Amino acid sequence: MAKFVYDFTEGNRELKDLLGGKGANLAEMTNLGLPVPPGFTITTEACRHYLAEGDVPEGLDREIAEHLSALEATMGKKLGQADDPLLVSVRSGAKFSMPGMMETVLNIGLNDESVYGLAKQAGGNERFAWDSYRRLIQMFGKTVQDIDGDLFEHALDELKGDRQDTDLTADELQRLVKTYKAIVREQTGQDFPADPREQMRLAVMAVFDSWNAPRAILYRRQERIPADLGTAVNICSMVFGNVGEDSGTGVAFTRDPGSGHQGVYGDYLQNAQGEDVVAGIRNTVPLQDLEGIDKSAYDELLAIMEKLENHYRDLCDIEFTVERGKLWMLQTRVGKRTAGAAFRIATQLVDQGLITLDEAVIRVSGDQLAQLMFPRFAKDCARKLIAKGMNASPGAAVGKAVFSSERAIELAAQGEDVILVRRETNPDDLSGMIAARGVLTSRGGKTSHAAVVARGMGKTCVCGAEELEVSVSGKRFTAPGGISVTEGDVISIDGSTGEVFLGEVDVVDSAVVEYFEGAEPDDELVRAVDRIMAHADSVRRLDVRANADNPEDSARARRFGAQGIGLCRTEHMFLGERRQLVEDLVLADSAESRQAALDALEPLQKADFTGIFQAMEGLPVTIRLIDPPLHEFLPDIVDLSVKVATGAATAKDRALLVAVKRLHEMNPMLGLRGVRLGLVIPGLFAMQVRAIADAAREVPGARPEIMIPLVAAVQELEAVREEAAQILANKQVDALIGTMIETPRAALTAGQVAEAAQFFSFGTNDLTQMTWGFSRDDVEAAFFSRYLDLGIFGVSPFETLDRDGVGRLVKLAAAEGRATRADLKLGICGEHGGDPDSVHFCHEVGLDYVSCSPFRIPVARLEAGRAALASDSSDTR
Ligand code: ADP
Ligand code: MG
Ligand code: MG
């Protein structure tokens, strides 16, 4: 029979799928003998059942009751018992951490009677008991009963006036409880539930439901977390940081999540509970100060942090509470970190002997490497520093200051770069943070919501810039020296230094890009990247090539580590002043005039290829013969019509208009293009092949590979192959002739196509369009966000290769192609070639190389290395 509840002593960190990250790690800490308040975890399976069926699975209530009884026995108290109550928290906890996205309710078990029992437990501390009670009603009201949290906040603010929450007396807090209960009655038409078990049951279901809260859905989509995992629920006996000044609560990292350096990093807040530390209600103190406040708790915490780091062999972040001098561990997990810290920490751990270089490669990701390649601010240009905050999440962001998420989204949708400025952010700001180039807050530390979420998203963030006075309602902030910034003014923020500048600051290449460009690795981060890249290169099986079609891009691609060109498009070679030659070609009314147009193009093409062969110095260069429909090169039909109508047209214009009308297509993507052009326009492909062959003869060692696009049947390929092979033979040039596999039919008949092809290159952009039956340009704006909302796909199939559909065609074509021709070379040249998950897929199905844009090459190299090492290679997070 299914087991839906696990005591903390029963689980371990491997059980994240079932117990969620929080539950699995609470169990792990419990079993390490660390001071964790006892409790139990309801599985994600129970949540999935609840979400699917609208009701908890059979037997769950009984299991919870049994575990609660056992917990009561352990604690020697009964849940909510009037004279000596056990209190618990009900905490969400999914497999992947979603900071602040779901719900937690503390102090379950309090009511008008047990509040006195709680005071008695704390030596008659009524203030503490009423503070705990008002927190319960507030959290329960907001998260379980869906009451607007501001109603409670306002009541609290009114009572506080200019004082802090800790200044409130027991009497005042008791009055606040009355007010809160009235709010609940007014908003729900019912009394606040006094029955502790009822409180717990409702809270559990609210946590289940919070999995599908809009902000949780948005966060999952952003972080590519599957929508169907569900959350676990942890029931944890309460410990109290709000008993008095000898108590408190804090968060800590075993290393600096920004730089990776070892040390004591964290924030602590005396006489506080739960979220107070990260919510910025009062100013926290640096964790080091705990040493002066409570030396023994501090020493124990540091010892535990070291133990955790050695045990997890990674940076851990931690939540803890001190209750009257006693330290309690409430959470740990392998902590989020910046991209730079990920590389530094991985190599530091190698040097400490905690992990191997193989593991170091797995610990970092292509997405993180991509972040390190973002530009940074120029140092040597005029810039006006107006404030300095904490360097919460690195990067250089420039944009117009906006003060609300709505405005951020609005302006971003109009194509504006914006910086979201807030006093502090909360989970409702998520969509604004996504829309913004960067986030700036005036309150909160490196563990604040803004910082944690921005780091997770790789978004530039400066937080806690306390010199700034932010007025959200006034849509402005002021900085020292009488500087005032209002909505729409441009600011620049540096998430690596914490600096805030007025106006736009120039950006320059990152140190990591300079390193890839050939600079010596001369700082810690670049050396870490260098070591990890070298190891990834040494273990990967996939080659990495570039999509490049000019000598400059080819040269950069080589510096970035490209082992060839996987896609050299030839169509740009028909643009600019050469358009006119294409027009001549289209208008040619005799074999002679057509040949004349082609003859004029040929030397130009040859020069293009010569430059690329030279840049690639003997590495293979796959050249795709012309692919787009010819009307793309002709003048716009409207322009021509206007000219004709106004009498401004030349004879050629009039002829062009006729041609444009003739060539007009309803579905250009499915029309006269690719190999079809080669078959319809005599001499076109032959001209290109001659240009390639002549260029190859001029550049010693050149290795051209000729690629025919849009083939659907082997007969098409045979028809153009013959002529090309003949030209190559006449010119004594050695070149492979192959095809793109980008139509479903080519994939399905790959066994036949391989008879005529020496290589396949999967053109997964077109293959995705044709397999799904939608045209990218039309659908992305029209309905992709709806599809993402509905979970039809978790990520656009144009971004990450759709394994189930398109991937299946790739797999089949690779296998059947190789069955025909054992030495068939296989690659991919769609944009997927630079996407981490897709690179893993290409590794798994046995391709020889991936090809991607020059800037993505390091990412592809790293991910190819990770794919070769990873056991679960589908998880690229
Ligand atoms: P989140 O996933 O948002 O971090 P948590 O479940 O960790 O939510 O809880 C929020 C806060 O409440 C944390 O600061 C945590 O330390 C605190 N907390 C949770 N359970 C308890 C407990 N049993 N005793 C004391 N504090 C708790
Ligand atoms: Mg937590
Ligand atoms: Mg194509």
Coordinates of C-alpha atoms and ligand atoms in Angstrom, one line a residue, residues 22 37 89 91-92 100 104 106 236-239 249 274-275 319 321 330-331, ligand 1:
K22 CA 13.1 20.7 2.1
P37 CA 12.8 20.1 15.5
S89 CA 4.5 24.7 11.1
R91 CA 5.6 24.1 5.2
S92 CA 5.6 23.6 1.4
G100 CA 8.9 32.4 -1.5
T104 CA 4.0 28.2 4.9
L106 CA 3.7 28.9 11.4
C236 CA 7.5 20.5 11.8
S237 CA 7.3 21.1 15.5
M238 CA 7.7 24.8 16.3
V239 CA 10.7 26.4 17.8
T249 CA 16.2 33.8 13.5
G274 CA 10.3 33.0 10.2
E275 CA 10.2 35.3 7.3
E319 CA 17.8 28.7 7.9
T321 CA 16.5 29.8 14.8
L330 CA 15.2 24.6 10.1
Q331 CA 16.3 24.1 6.5
Ligands
ADP1 P1 10.2 28.9 2.5 O1 10.2 27.7 1.6 O2 9.5 30.1 1.9 O3 11.6 29.2 2.9 P2 9.7 27.8 5.1 O4 8.9 26.6 5.1 O5 11.2 27.5 5.1 O6 9.4 28.6 3.8 O7 9.3 28.7 6.2 C1 9.4 30.0 6.3 C2 10.1 30.5 7.5 O8 9.5 30.0 8.7 C3 11.5 30.1 7.5 O9 12.3 31.2 7.9 C4 11.6 29.0 8.5 O10 12.8 29.0 9.1 C5 10.5 29.4 9.5 N1 9.9 28.2 10.1 C6 9.4 27.2 9.4 N2 9.1 26.1 10.3 C7 9.4 26.5 11.5 C8 9.4 25.9 12.8 N3 8.9 24.7 13.0 N4 9.9 26.6 13.8 C9 10.3 27.9 13.6 N5 10.4 28.5 12.5 C10 10.0 27.8 11.4

